[in-house]
Amino acid sequence: MNQFSFHPNPECGTASAPVPFPLPAGKRFTLLELIVVMTVMVLAASMAVAVFRGESPARKIEKAGLEFEEFCARVRFQALESGEDRLVVISPETRVFRMKIPEEFQPKEGEEVFTDDGSKPAEIEWTLPENFSFGENLDQLGEEIADDGTVELFRFFPDGSASGKRKLEFRYGDLLRTFEISTLTGRVTKTDGDESEK
C-alpha cells in the first residue's frame, strides 16, 4: 500500500501535500533485514548479468574460487561454534569437499549432537564444478587417503586458527588458482596463475 495520500484542498481545487501514513507497530524493518534484502538484490542482479553476457573462463574460475572460500568459511564457523576441531576433506574420486568431525571429537555411540538452536548440524559440502580439474599436487596421494576415501586438506581450530600443509590447485583451461590456509588467522588465501607459464 502507498504510504502517502493526497487530500483535495477545497479552497484552491488542488491536492495538498502528501500526508504519510504511520507504519503499523511491528512492521518496521531492522537494519539486518534491509542489508539481507539489498545483498540478495545485488547477487540476483549479478547473476542476471552473468546469464545474459555468458561466463568467461576467468569469471568461472573466480566464481568457483568464491564458492570454495565460502565453503571453508562455513566449516571454520562450525569449529568456532562447536568449540571443537573441524576438518576440510576431499574425495578425489567424486570431487566432493566436505566437513568432517575428527575421530577424537566423534560423538559416542548412541549420543546425538545438536546445535545451539536445538537442531542437528547440517552437512557441509561443495563439489568442484564440471570441466575443472585438480592440480598436480592431488594426482598422487598414496597413503594419505583415509578408509572412507577422503584426504584431509585443512583443519580448523576453535580459536580461529588452522593448519594445512597441502596447497589446493584448481585448473580450468589454461587458468590456475591456488589456495592455501593461513595458520594464524584460519583464512583461505588464493593466488592466480596460468598453466601455459608452467
N, CA and C of each residue as an Amber inpcrd file, in Angstrom:
protein
   594
   0.8450000  -1.1900000   0.0000000   0.0000000   0.0000000   0.0000000
   0.8810000   1.2410000   0.0000000   0.4290000   2.2770000  -0.7600000
   1.1780000   3.5300000  -0.7760000   1.1270000   4.1670000   0.6020000
   2.2390000   4.6680000   1.0540000   2.3100000   5.2700000   2.3790000
   1.8700000   6.7320000   2.3770000   1.5510000   7.2790000   1.2050000
   1.1780000   8.6800000   1.1270000  -0.2270000   8.7940000   0.5050000
  -1.0050000   9.7700000   0.9510000  -2.3160000  10.0360000   0.3570000
  -2.4110000  11.5270000   0.0490000  -3.1990000  11.8530000  -0.9610000
  -3.3720000  13.2470000  -1.3520000  -4.8080000  13.6550000  -1.0230000
  -4.9510000  14.7330000  -0.2660000  -6.2700000  15.2200000   0.1300000
  -6.5790000  16.4900000  -0.6670000  -7.7190000  16.5170000  -1.3160000
  -8.0660000  17.7260000  -2.0930000  -8.2460000  18.9380000  -1.1950000
  -7.7950000  20.0840000  -1.6900000  -7.9480000  21.3500000  -0.9730000
  -9.1800000  22.0530000  -1.5400000 -10.2380000  22.1650000  -0.7600000
 -11.4780000  22.7620000  -1.3010000 -11.3160000  24.2140000  -1.6930000
 -10.3700000  24.9520000  -1.1370000 -10.2240000  26.3700000  -1.4340000
  -9.6130000  26.6120000  -2.8030000  -8.6210000  25.8060000  -3.1680000
  -7.9470000  26.0770000  -4.4360000  -8.1710000  24.9750000  -5.4560000
  -8.8420000  23.9040000  -5.0570000  -9.1310000  22.8450000  -6.0110000
  -7.9330000  21.9880000  -6.3610000  -6.8820000  22.0780000  -5.6010000
  -5.6830000  21.2870000  -5.8770000  -5.4300000  20.3550000  -4.7080000
  -4.5500000  19.4050000  -4.9400000  -4.2060000  18.4460000  -3.8870000
  -3.2190000  19.0650000  -2.9230000  -3.3900000  18.7660000  -1.6660000
  -2.4590000  19.2640000  -0.6580000  -1.2390000  18.3710000  -0.6040000
  -0.2710000  18.7370000   0.2270000   0.9700000  17.9620000   0.3530000
   0.6530000  16.5630000   0.8560000   1.4200000  15.5800000   0.4370000
   1.1760000  14.2010000   0.8730000   1.3160000  14.0460000   2.3800000
   0.4110000  13.2850000   2.9350000   0.4340000  13.0190000   4.3710000
   0.8430000  11.5720000   4.5690000   1.9760000  11.3120000   5.1980000
   2.4340000   9.9270000   5.3510000   1.5760000   9.1600000   6.3410000
   1.2770000   7.9030000   5.9600000   0.5930000   7.0260000   6.9020000
   1.6270000   6.4100000   7.8240000   1.4090000   6.4070000   9.1190000
   2.3810000   5.7600000  10.0210000   2.3630000   4.2520000   9.8160000
   3.5510000   3.6310000   9.8510000   3.6450000   2.1770000   9.7250000
   3.0690000   1.5260000  10.9710000   2.3080000   0.4480000  10.8040000
   1.7750000  -0.2510000  11.9910000   2.9040000  -0.7400000  12.8750000
   2.6300000  -0.8530000  14.1460000   3.6490000  -1.3280000  15.0870000
   4.0760000  -2.7350000  14.7110000   5.3690000  -2.9830000  14.7810000
   5.8940000  -4.3090000  14.4670000   6.1590000  -4.5330000  12.9970000
   5.8870000  -3.5590000  12.1340000   6.0770000  -3.7170000  10.6960000
   7.3470000  -3.0540000  10.1870000   8.1040000  -2.4370000  11.0580000
   9.3190000  -1.7630000  10.6200000  10.4180000  -2.7870000  10.3650000
  11.2510000  -2.5080000   9.3700000  12.3520000  -3.4000000   9.0300000
  13.5640000  -3.0930000   9.9000000  14.2600000  -4.1220000  10.2960000
  15.5050000  -3.9230000  11.0300000  16.6280000  -3.6610000  10.0380000
  17.7290000  -3.1430000  10.5320000  18.8790000  -2.8760000   9.6770000
  19.3960000  -4.1620000   9.0550000  19.3920000  -5.2390000   9.8270000
  19.8660000  -6.5230000   9.3150000  18.9970000  -7.0110000   8.1690000
  17.6790000  -6.8600000   8.3070000  16.7690000  -7.2860000   7.2390000
  17.0010000  -6.4840000   5.9700000  17.2180000  -5.1890000   6.1220000
  17.4800000  -4.3510000   4.9540000  18.7760000  -4.7530000   4.2680000
  19.8070000  -5.0540000   5.0650000  21.0870000  -5.4640000   4.4930000
  20.9350000  -6.7770000   3.7410000  20.1870000  -7.7190000   4.3330000
  19.9730000  -9.0120000   3.6740000  19.2440000  -8.8300000   2.3550000
  18.1920000  -8.0190000   2.3530000  17.4300000  -7.7740000   1.1290000
  18.3090000  -7.1370000   0.0620000  19.0940000  -6.1380000   0.4490000
  19.9730000  -5.4700000  -0.5130000  21.0230000  -6.4340000  -1.0560000
  21.5530000  -7.3000000  -0.1830000  22.5480000  -8.2770000  -0.6290000
  21.9500000  -9.2370000  -1.6390000  20.7410000  -9.7190000  -1.3570000
  20.0700000 -10.6330000  -2.2870000  19.8220000  -9.9490000  -3.6260000
  19.4170000  -8.6910000  -3.5940000  19.1650000  -7.9580000  -4.8330000
  20.4360000  -7.8010000  -5.6510000  21.5470000  -7.4890000  -4.9760000
  22.8230000  -7.3350000  -5.6790000  23.2610000  -8.6570000  -6.2910000
  23.1320000  -9.7520000  -5.5240000  23.5110000 -11.0660000  -6.0440000
  22.6340000 -11.4650000  -7.2170000  21.3320000 -11.1960000  -7.1200000
  20.4190000 -11.5290000  -8.2090000  20.7630000 -10.7420000  -9.4650000
  21.0850000  -9.4610000  -9.2900000  21.4660000  -8.6380000 -10.4350000
  22.7590000  -9.1380000 -11.0650000  23.7150000  -9.5270000 -10.2320000
  24.9880000 -10.0390000 -10.7470000  24.7860000 -11.3280000 -11.5240000
  23.9220000 -12.2050000 -11.0120000  23.6530000 -13.4630000 -11.7000000
  22.9480000 -13.2130000 -13.0240000  22.0380000 -12.2370000 -13.0370000
  21.3320000 -11.9240000 -14.2750000  22.2910000 -11.4100000 -15.3370000
  23.2220000 -10.5560000 -14.9300000  24.2210000 -10.0390000 -15.8720000
  25.0740000 -11.1720000 -16.4120000  25.4570000 -12.1020000 -15.5300000
  26.2840000 -13.2310000 -15.9560000  25.5440000 -14.1110000 -16.9520000
  24.2290000 -14.2920000 -16.7410000  23.4410000 -15.1310000 -17.6460000
  23.3480000 -14.4940000 -19.0220000  23.1080000 -13.1890000 -19.0700000
  22.9590000 -12.5140000 -20.3490000  24.2830000 -12.4040000 -21.0990000
  25.3490000 -12.1720000 -20.3940000  26.6450000 -11.9940000 -21.0430000
  27.3660000 -13.3070000 -21.3000000  27.0210000 -14.3440000 -20.5500000
  27.7900000 -15.5820000 -20.6370000  29.0420000 -15.4430000 -19.7870000
  29.4850000 -16.5610000 -19.2090000  30.6190000 -16.5090000 -18.3040000
  31.9120000 -16.8190000 -19.0380000  32.8840000 -15.9570000 -18.8750000
  34.2080000 -16.1860000 -19.4390000  34.9510000 -17.1740000 -18.5570000
  36.0330000 -17.8000000 -19.0600000  36.8240000 -18.7070000 -18.2150000
  37.3060000 -18.0420000 -16.9310000  37.7320000 -16.7820000 -17.0310000
  38.2010000 -16.0780000 -15.8350000  37.0730000 -15.9110000 -14.8220000
  35.8760000 -15.6210000 -15.3230000  34.7260000 -15.4590000 -14.4380000
  34.3560000 -16.7930000 -13.7900000  34.4480000 -17.8810000 -14.5350000
  34.0900000 -19.1930000 -13.9960000  35.0400000 -19.6200000 -12.8850000
  36.3290000 -19.3990000 -13.0870000  37.2790000 -19.8080000 -12.0490000
  37.1770000 -18.8840000 -10.8330000  36.8120000 -17.6330000 -11.0730000
  36.5920000 -16.7060000  -9.9590000  35.3730000 -17.1410000  -9.1410000
  34.3070000 -17.5230000  -9.8360000  33.0870000 -17.9590000  -9.1550000
  33.3380000 -19.2250000  -8.3430000  34.0520000 -20.1870000  -8.9460000
  34.3620000 -21.4310000  -8.2300000  35.2180000 -21.1440000  -7.0010000
  36.1670000 -20.2220000  -7.1430000  37.0190000 -19.8660000  -6.0150000
  36.2360000 -19.2530000  -4.8700000  35.2840000 -18.3800000  -5.1950000
  34.4620000 -17.7520000  -4.1600000  33.5870000 -18.7830000  -3.4550000
  33.0580000 -19.7300000  -4.2230000  32.2360000 -20.7830000  -3.6210000
  33.0660000 -21.6420000  -2.6670000  34.3060000 -21.9530000  -3.0620000
  35.1650000 -22.7610000  -2.1980000  35.5250000 -21.9960000  -0.9240000
  35.8120000 -20.7120000  -1.0510000  36.1290000 -19.9020000   0.1260000
  34.9320000 -19.8250000   1.0750000  33.7300000 -19.7050000   0.5020000
  32.5240000 -19.6720000   1.3350000  32.3510000 -21.0020000   2.0730000
  32.5990000 -22.1040000   1.3710000  32.5060000 -23.4280000   1.9900000
  33.4770000 -23.5310000   3.1700000  34.7200000 -23.1130000   2.9740000
  35.7150000 -23.1720000   4.0510000  35.3200000 -22.2740000   5.2160000
  34.7380000 -21.1200000   4.9170000  34.3040000 -20.2060000   5.9790000
  33.2140000 -20.8400000   6.8310000  32.3350000 -21.6080000   6.2080000
  31.2690000 -22.2750000   6.9570000  31.8410000 -23.3620000   7.8700000
  32.8410000 -24.0910000   7.3740000  33.4760000 -25.1190000   8.2030000
  34.1950000 -24.4620000   9.3770000  34.8830000 -23.3630000   9.1060000
  35.5930000 -22.6350000  10.1610000  34.6150000 -22.1390000  11.2210000
  33.4600000 -21.6520000  10.7860000  32.4460000 -21.1870000  11.7310000
  31.9530000 -22.3350000  12.6030000  31.8310000 -23.5310000  12.0200000
  31.3980000 -24.6950000  12.7990000  32.3950000 -25.0060000  13.9140000
  33.6950000 -24.8520000  13.6050000  34.7210000 -25.0870000  14.6300000
  34.6030000 -24.0590000  15.7510000  34.3720000 -22.8040000  15.3800000
  34.2220000 -21.7510000  16.3790000  32.9780000 -21.9730000  17.2270000
  31.8820000 -22.3640000  16.5760000  30.6040000 -22.5180000  17.2720000
  30.6000000 -23.7390000  18.1860000  31.1910000 -24.8320000  17.7270000
  31.1500000 -26.0810000  18.4940000  32.2440000 -26.1610000  19.5490000
  33.3110000 -25.3580000  19.3830000  34.4360000 -25.4560000  20.3030000
  35.2730000 -26.6960000  20.0680000  35.1680000 -27.2730000  18.8610000
  35.9050000 -28.4830000  18.5020000  36.5520000 -28.3200000  17.1340000
  37.5940000 -29.1110000  16.8880000  38.2490000 -29.0720000  15.5860000
  37.2850000 -29.5480000  14.4960000  37.4670000 -28.9850000  13.3110000
  36.7140000 -29.4310000  12.1440000  37.6790000 -29.5410000  10.9610000
  37.4550000 -30.5570000  10.1350000  38.3350000 -30.8160000   9.0020000
  37.6470000 -30.4760000   7.6870000  38.4430000 -30.0140000   6.7270000
  38.0170000 -29.9470000   5.3330000  38.6890000 -31.1140000   4.6360000
  37.8800000 -32.0500000   4.1520000  38.4230000 -33.2240000   3.4730000
  37.9140000 -33.2430000   2.0420000  38.6280000 -33.9620000   1.1920000
  38.2580000 -34.0650000  -0.2050000  38.2350000 -35.5260000  -0.6100000
  37.2450000 -35.8710000  -1.4080000  37.1650000 -37.2010000  -2.0030000
  37.5880000 -37.0730000  -3.4600000  38.8160000 -37.4580000  -3.8080000
  39.3060000 -37.2730000  -5.1780000  38.4460000 -37.9630000  -6.2320000
  37.8450000 -39.0890000  -5.8720000  37.0480000 -39.8370000  -6.8430000
  35.7770000 -39.0880000  -7.2300000  35.1100000 -38.5100000  -6.2430000
  33.8430000 -37.8240000  -6.5050000  34.0060000 -36.3150000  -6.6600000
  35.2120000 -35.7830000  -6.3690000  35.4940000 -34.3420000  -6.4670000
  34.6550000 -33.5380000  -5.4730000  34.3160000 -34.1630000  -4.3570000
  33.4750000 -33.5190000  -3.3480000  34.3180000 -33.1450000  -2.1370000
  34.1780000 -31.9000000  -1.6980000  34.7800000 -31.4210000  -0.4520000
  33.6870000 -31.4500000   0.6110000  34.0280000 -31.8330000   1.8180000
  33.0310000 -31.8070000   2.8800000  33.6830000 -31.5880000   4.2380000
  32.8530000 -31.1770000   5.1840000  33.3130000 -31.0230000   6.5570000
  33.2990000 -32.3850000   7.2360000  34.3330000 -32.6410000   8.0200000
  34.4270000 -33.9150000   8.7330000  34.7960000 -33.6450000  10.1870000
  34.1530000 -34.3720000  11.0890000  34.4880000 -34.2710000  12.5110000
  35.6350000 -35.2300000  12.7940000  36.7460000 -34.7400000  13.3480000
  37.8770000 -35.6290000  13.6410000  37.4780000 -36.7710000  14.5680000
  38.2360000 -37.8400000  14.4980000  37.9370000 -39.0470000  15.2700000
  37.8110000 -38.7560000  16.7650000  38.7050000 -37.8980000  17.2760000
  38.7020000 -37.6390000  18.7180000  37.5040000 -36.8150000  19.1800000
  36.7700000 -36.2210000  18.2290000  35.5950000 -35.4280000  18.5900000
  34.2930000 -36.0860000  18.1500000  34.3770000 -37.2980000  17.6360000
  33.1740000 -38.0040000  17.2200000  32.2960000 -38.3030000  18.4360000
  30.9670000 -38.1310000  18.3030000  30.0850000 -38.4460000  19.4370000
  30.1240000 -39.9340000  19.7610000  29.9030000 -40.2400000  21.0150000
  29.8990000 -41.6350000  21.4400000  28.6960000 -42.3620000  20.8480000
  28.7890000 -43.6540000  20.8090000  27.7170000 -44.4630000  20.2360000
  26.4050000 -44.1990000  20.9720000  25.3740000 -43.8830000  20.1900000
  24.0610000 -43.5870000  20.7640000  23.8800000 -42.1450000  21.1790000
  24.9460000 -41.3590000  21.1170000  24.8760000 -39.9470000  21.5190000
  24.5830000 -39.0840000  20.3020000  23.6520000 -38.1580000  20.4450000
  23.2920000 -37.2640000  19.3560000  23.8550000 -35.8730000  19.6300000
  24.2110000 -35.1900000  18.5460000  24.7840000 -33.8530000  18.6570000
  23.7850000 -32.8410000  18.1190000  23.6010000 -31.7440000  18.8540000
  22.6820000 -30.6970000  18.4400000  23.3950000 -29.3510000  18.4970000
  22.9270000 -28.4160000  17.6750000  23.4640000 -27.0630000  17.6920000
  22.7770000 -26.2650000  18.7940000  23.1680000 -24.9940000  18.9280000
  22.6150000 -24.1510000  19.9920000  21.1040000 -23.9680000  19.8760000
  20.5760000 -23.9990000  18.6390000  19.1350000 -23.8060000  18.4710000
  18.3510000 -25.1140000  18.5540000  19.0250000 -26.2080000  18.9210000
  18.3340000 -27.4780000  19.1060000  18.2260000 -28.3460000  17.8740000
  18.7850000 -27.8920000  16.7520000  18.7270000 -28.6790000  15.5220000
  20.0150000 -29.4760000  15.3380000  19.9430000 -30.4750000  14.4800000
  21.1290000 -31.2740000  14.2060000  22.0400000 -30.5290000  13.2340000
  23.3520000 -30.6820000  13.3640000  24.2770000 -29.9900000  12.4680000
  24.0310000 -30.3780000  11.0120000  24.0570000 -29.3890000  10.1430000
  23.8320000 -29.6460000   8.7220000  25.1090000 -30.1650000   8.0660000
  24.9220000 -30.9870000   7.0450000  26.0630000 -31.4540000   6.2700000
  26.5980000 -30.2850000   5.4420000  27.8900000 -30.0850000   5.4910000
  28.5060000 -29.0020000   4.7270000  29.4120000 -29.6230000   3.6840000
  29.1060000 -29.3960000   2.4210000  29.9380000 -29.9430000   1.3570000
  29.8780000 -29.0550000   0.1230000  30.8310000 -29.2610000  -0.7640000
  30.9060000 -28.4900000  -2.0080000  31.5800000 -29.3600000  -3.0590000
  31.0500000 -29.3220000  -4.2790000  31.5700000 -30.1460000  -5.3680000
  32.2760000 -29.2730000  -6.3990000  33.4470000 -29.7000000  -6.8200000
  34.1730000 -28.9760000  -7.8620000  33.3440000 -29.0000000  -9.1430000
  33.1180000 -27.8350000  -9.7720000  32.2700000 -27.7880000 -10.9690000
  32.8220000 -28.6300000 -12.1220000  31.9520000 -28.9200000 -13.0720000
  32.3470000 -29.6680000 -14.2610000  33.3880000 -28.8780000 -15.0580000
  34.2120000 -29.6230000 -15.7780000  35.2790000 -29.0660000 -16.6290000
  36.4200000 -28.4440000 -15.8300000  36.3850000 -28.5800000 -14.5050000
  37.5100000 -28.1830000 -13.6650000  38.3210000 -29.4280000 -13.3330000
  39.5840000 -29.2420000 -13.0600000  40.4360000 -30.3600000 -12.6410000
  41.3340000 -29.8930000 -11.5060000  41.9180000 -30.8660000 -10.8100000
  42.8270000 -30.5550000  -9.7180000  44.2500000 -30.4180000 -10.2350000
  45.0710000 -29.7440000  -9.4380000  46.4740000 -29.5820000  -9.7940000
  47.2710000 -30.8490000  -9.5540000  48.5510000 -30.7810000  -9.8910000
  49.4200000 -31.9480000  -9.7980000  49.5920000 -32.4360000  -8.3650000
  49.4190000 -31.5570000  -7.3960000  49.6550000 -31.9630000  -6.0050000
  48.5880000 -32.9070000  -5.4660000  47.5080000 -33.1230000  -6.2070000
  46.4940000 -34.0820000  -5.7870000  46.4800000 -35.3280000  -6.6700000
  47.4100000 -35.4090000  -7.5960000  47.4500000 -36.5540000  -8.5020000
  47.9650000 -37.8080000  -7.8130000  48.9170000 -37.6540000  -6.8930000
  49.4970000 -38.7980000  -6.2080000  49.3450000 -38.5980000  -4.6960000
  48.3870000 -39.2930000  -4.1410000  48.0890000 -39.1250000  -2.7210000
  48.5960000 -40.2850000  -1.8700000  48.6520000 -41.4670000  -2.4640000
  49.2100000 -42.6270000  -1.7760000  48.5310000 -42.9260000  -0.4590000
  49.3470000 -43.0000000   0.6070000  48.8520000 -43.4210000   1.9140000
  48.0260000 -42.3510000   2.6200000  47.9260000 -41.1570000   2.0330000
  47.1630000 -40.0930000   2.6860000  45.6600000 -40.3170000   2.6030000
  45.2120000 -41.2060000   1.7270000  43.7800000 -41.4620000   1.5920000
  43.2920000 -42.2890000   2.7750000  42.2700000 -41.7890000   3.4600000
  41.7100000 -42.4860000   4.6210000  40.8230000 -43.6420000   4.1710000
  40.3380000 -44.3990000   5.1430000  39.4940000 -45.5550000   4.8380000
  38.2030000 -45.1640000   4.1310000  37.7170000 -43.9510000   4.3890000
  36.4800000 -43.5130000   3.7410000  36.7280000 -42.8690000   2.3850000
  37.9690000 -42.9380000   1.8940000  38.2860000 -42.4120000   0.5700000
  38.5320000 -40.9230000   0.5170000  38.7260000 -40.2860000   1.6660000
  38.9430000 -38.8430000   1.7080000  40.3750000 -38.5120000   2.1160000
  40.7690000 -37.2910000   1.8030000  42.0920000 -36.7840000   2.1640000
  41.9010000 -35.4910000   2.9430000  42.5660000 -35.3900000   4.0870000
  42.4740000 -34.1640000   4.8790000  43.2170000 -33.0400000   4.1760000
  42.5290000 -31.9090000   4.0370000  43.1160000 -30.7500000   3.3740000
  43.4770000 -29.6690000   4.3880000  42.4920000 -29.2330000   5.1740000
  42.7000000 -28.2180000   6.1970000  42.0650000 -28.6860000   7.5030000
  42.5720000 -28.1520000   8.6190000  41.9610000 -28.3810000   9.9330000
  41.7650000 -27.0240000  10.5970000  40.5270000 -26.7590000  10.9960000
  40.2030000 -25.5150000  11.6880000  40.0800000 -25.7820000  13.1830000
  40.6070000 -24.8420000  13.9780000  40.5860000 -24.9740000  15.4300000
  39.5720000 -24.0040000  16.0420000  39.1000000 -24.2810000  17.2690000
  38.0760000 -23.4300000  17.8910000  38.5130000 -21.9880000  18.1270000
  39.8240000 -21.7290000  18.1780000  40.2890000 -20.3560000  18.4060000
  40.4020000 -19.5570000  17.1130000  39.9870000 -20.1480000  15.9880000
  40.0170000 -19.4440000  14.7080000  41.2290000 -19.7350000  13.8620000
  42.2500000 -20.3530000  14.4340000  43.4480000 -20.6840000  13.6590000
  43.2100000 -21.9660000  12.8640000  44.2240000 -22.3790000  12.1130000
  44.0620000 -23.5510000  11.2520000  45.4150000 -24.1820000  10.9760000
  45.3790000 -25.3400000  10.3600000  46.5980000 -25.9930000   9.9010000
  46.3040000 -26.6540000   8.5640000  47.3370000 -26.8380000   7.7870000
  47.1760000 -27.4750000   6.4820000  48.4350000 -27.3050000   5.6690000
  49.1360000 -28.4050000   5.4300000  50.4030000 -28.3330000   4.7170000
  50.2220000 -28.4010000   3.2050000  49.0550000 -28.8380000   2.7540000
  48.8460000 -29.0530000   1.3300000  48.2070000 -27.8340000   0.6610000
  48.7260000 -27.4710000  -0.4850000  48.0920000 -26.4500000  -1.3070000
  47.0380000 -27.1170000  -2.1920000  46.0100000 -26.3800000  -2.4930000
  44.9630000 -26.8860000  -3.3730000  44.9770000 -26.0850000  -4.6620000
  44.9890000 -26.7850000  -5.7870000  45.0110000 -26.1260000  -7.0870000
  43.7720000 -26.5110000  -7.8890000  43.1340000 -25.4940000  -8.4740000
  42.0520000 -25.6880000  -9.4330000  42.5860000 -25.3150000 -10.8090000
  42.2130000 -26.0980000 -11.8050000  42.5530000 -25.7470000 -13.1810000
  41.2730000 -25.6610000 -14.0020000  41.2110000 -24.6210000 -14.8340000
  40.1190000 -24.5110000 -15.7970000  40.7240000 -23.9890000 -17.0910000
  40.8560000 -24.8720000 -18.0720000  41.5560000 -24.4910000 -19.2920000
  43.0070000 -24.1820000 -18.9770000  43.4540000 -23.0070000 -19.3680000
  44.8240000 -22.5710000 -19.0940000  44.9350000 -21.8020000 -17.7830000
  43.8220000 -21.6270000 -17.0960000  43.8290000 -20.8410000 -15.8630000
  44.0690000 -21.7370000 -14.6560000  44.7860000 -21.2090000 -13.6920000
  45.1350000 -21.9540000 -12.4840000  44.9030000 -21.0690000 -11.2670000
  44.2880000 -21.6270000 -10.2470000  44.1020000 -20.9000000  -8.9900000
  44.5720000 -21.7940000  -7.8490000  45.4030000 -21.2310000  -6.9700000
  45.9860000 -21.9800000  -5.8590000  45.4670000 -21.4390000  -4.5330000
  45.0830000 -22.3480000  -3.6420000  44.5620000 -21.9710000  -2.3280000
  45.4860000 -22.5070000  -1.2420000  45.7210000 -21.6660000  -0.2450000
  46.4730000 -22.0640000   0.9390000  45.7210000 -21.5820000   2.1710000
  46.0570000 -22.1690000   3.3110000  45.4100000 -21.7710000   4.5570000
  46.3990000 -20.9970000   5.4140000  45.9370000 -19.8940000   5.9910000
  46.7590000 -19.1380000   6.9280000  46.6390000 -19.7890000   8.3010000
  47.7420000 -20.2950000   8.8240000  47.6940000 -20.9900000  10.1130000
  47.3340000 -20.0490000  11.2600000  47.6620000 -18.7790000  11.1220000
  47.4070000 -17.8220000  12.2010000  45.9530000 -17.3630000  12.2350000
  45.4390000 -16.9830000  11.0770000  44.0870000 -16.4180000  11.0260000
  43.0230000 -17.4260000  10.6120000  43.4260000 -18.5510000  10.0280000
  42.4520000 -19.5220000   9.5550000  41.7660000 -19.1110000   8.2700000
  42.2420000 -18.0550000   7.6360000  41.6430000 -17.5920000   6.3850000
  42.2910000 -18.2880000   5.1920000  41.4820000 -18.4850000   4.1560000
  41.9790000 -19.0900000   2.9210000  42.5180000 -17.9860000   2.0200000
  43.7450000 -18.1440000   1.5640000  44.3420000 -17.1830000   0.6400000
  44.4580000 -17.8240000  -0.7350000  44.4460000 -17.0040000  -1.7660000
  44.4690000 -17.5320000  -3.1280000  45.4600000 -16.7640000  -3.9780000
  46.0130000 -17.4570000  -4.9540000  46.8850000 -16.8440000  -5.9530000
  46.4790000 -17.3820000  -7.3100000  46.6290000 -16.5550000  -8.3260000
  46.2660000 -16.9390000  -9.6850000  47.5070000 -17.1960000 -10.5130000
  47.3530000 -18.0380000 -11.5120000  48.4510000 -18.3280000 -12.4200000
  47.9120000 -18.7550000 -13.7630000  48.8130000 -19.1180000 -14.6460000
  48.4630000 -19.5420000 -15.9960000  49.1980000 -20.8330000 -16.2830000
  48.4500000 -21.8650000 -16.6690000  49.0640000 -23.1560000 -16.9220000
  50.0920000 -23.0870000 -18.0450000  49.9090000 -22.1620000 -18.9850000
  50.8420000 -22.0470000 -20.1010000  52.2070000 -21.5630000 -19.6540000
  52.2690000 -20.9790000 -18.4320000  53.5420000 -20.4800000 -17.9250000
  54.3340000 -21.5640000 -17.2140000  53.6800000 -22.7090000 -16.9320000
  54.3480000 -23.7560000 -16.1630000  55.1590000 -24.6630000 -17.0710000
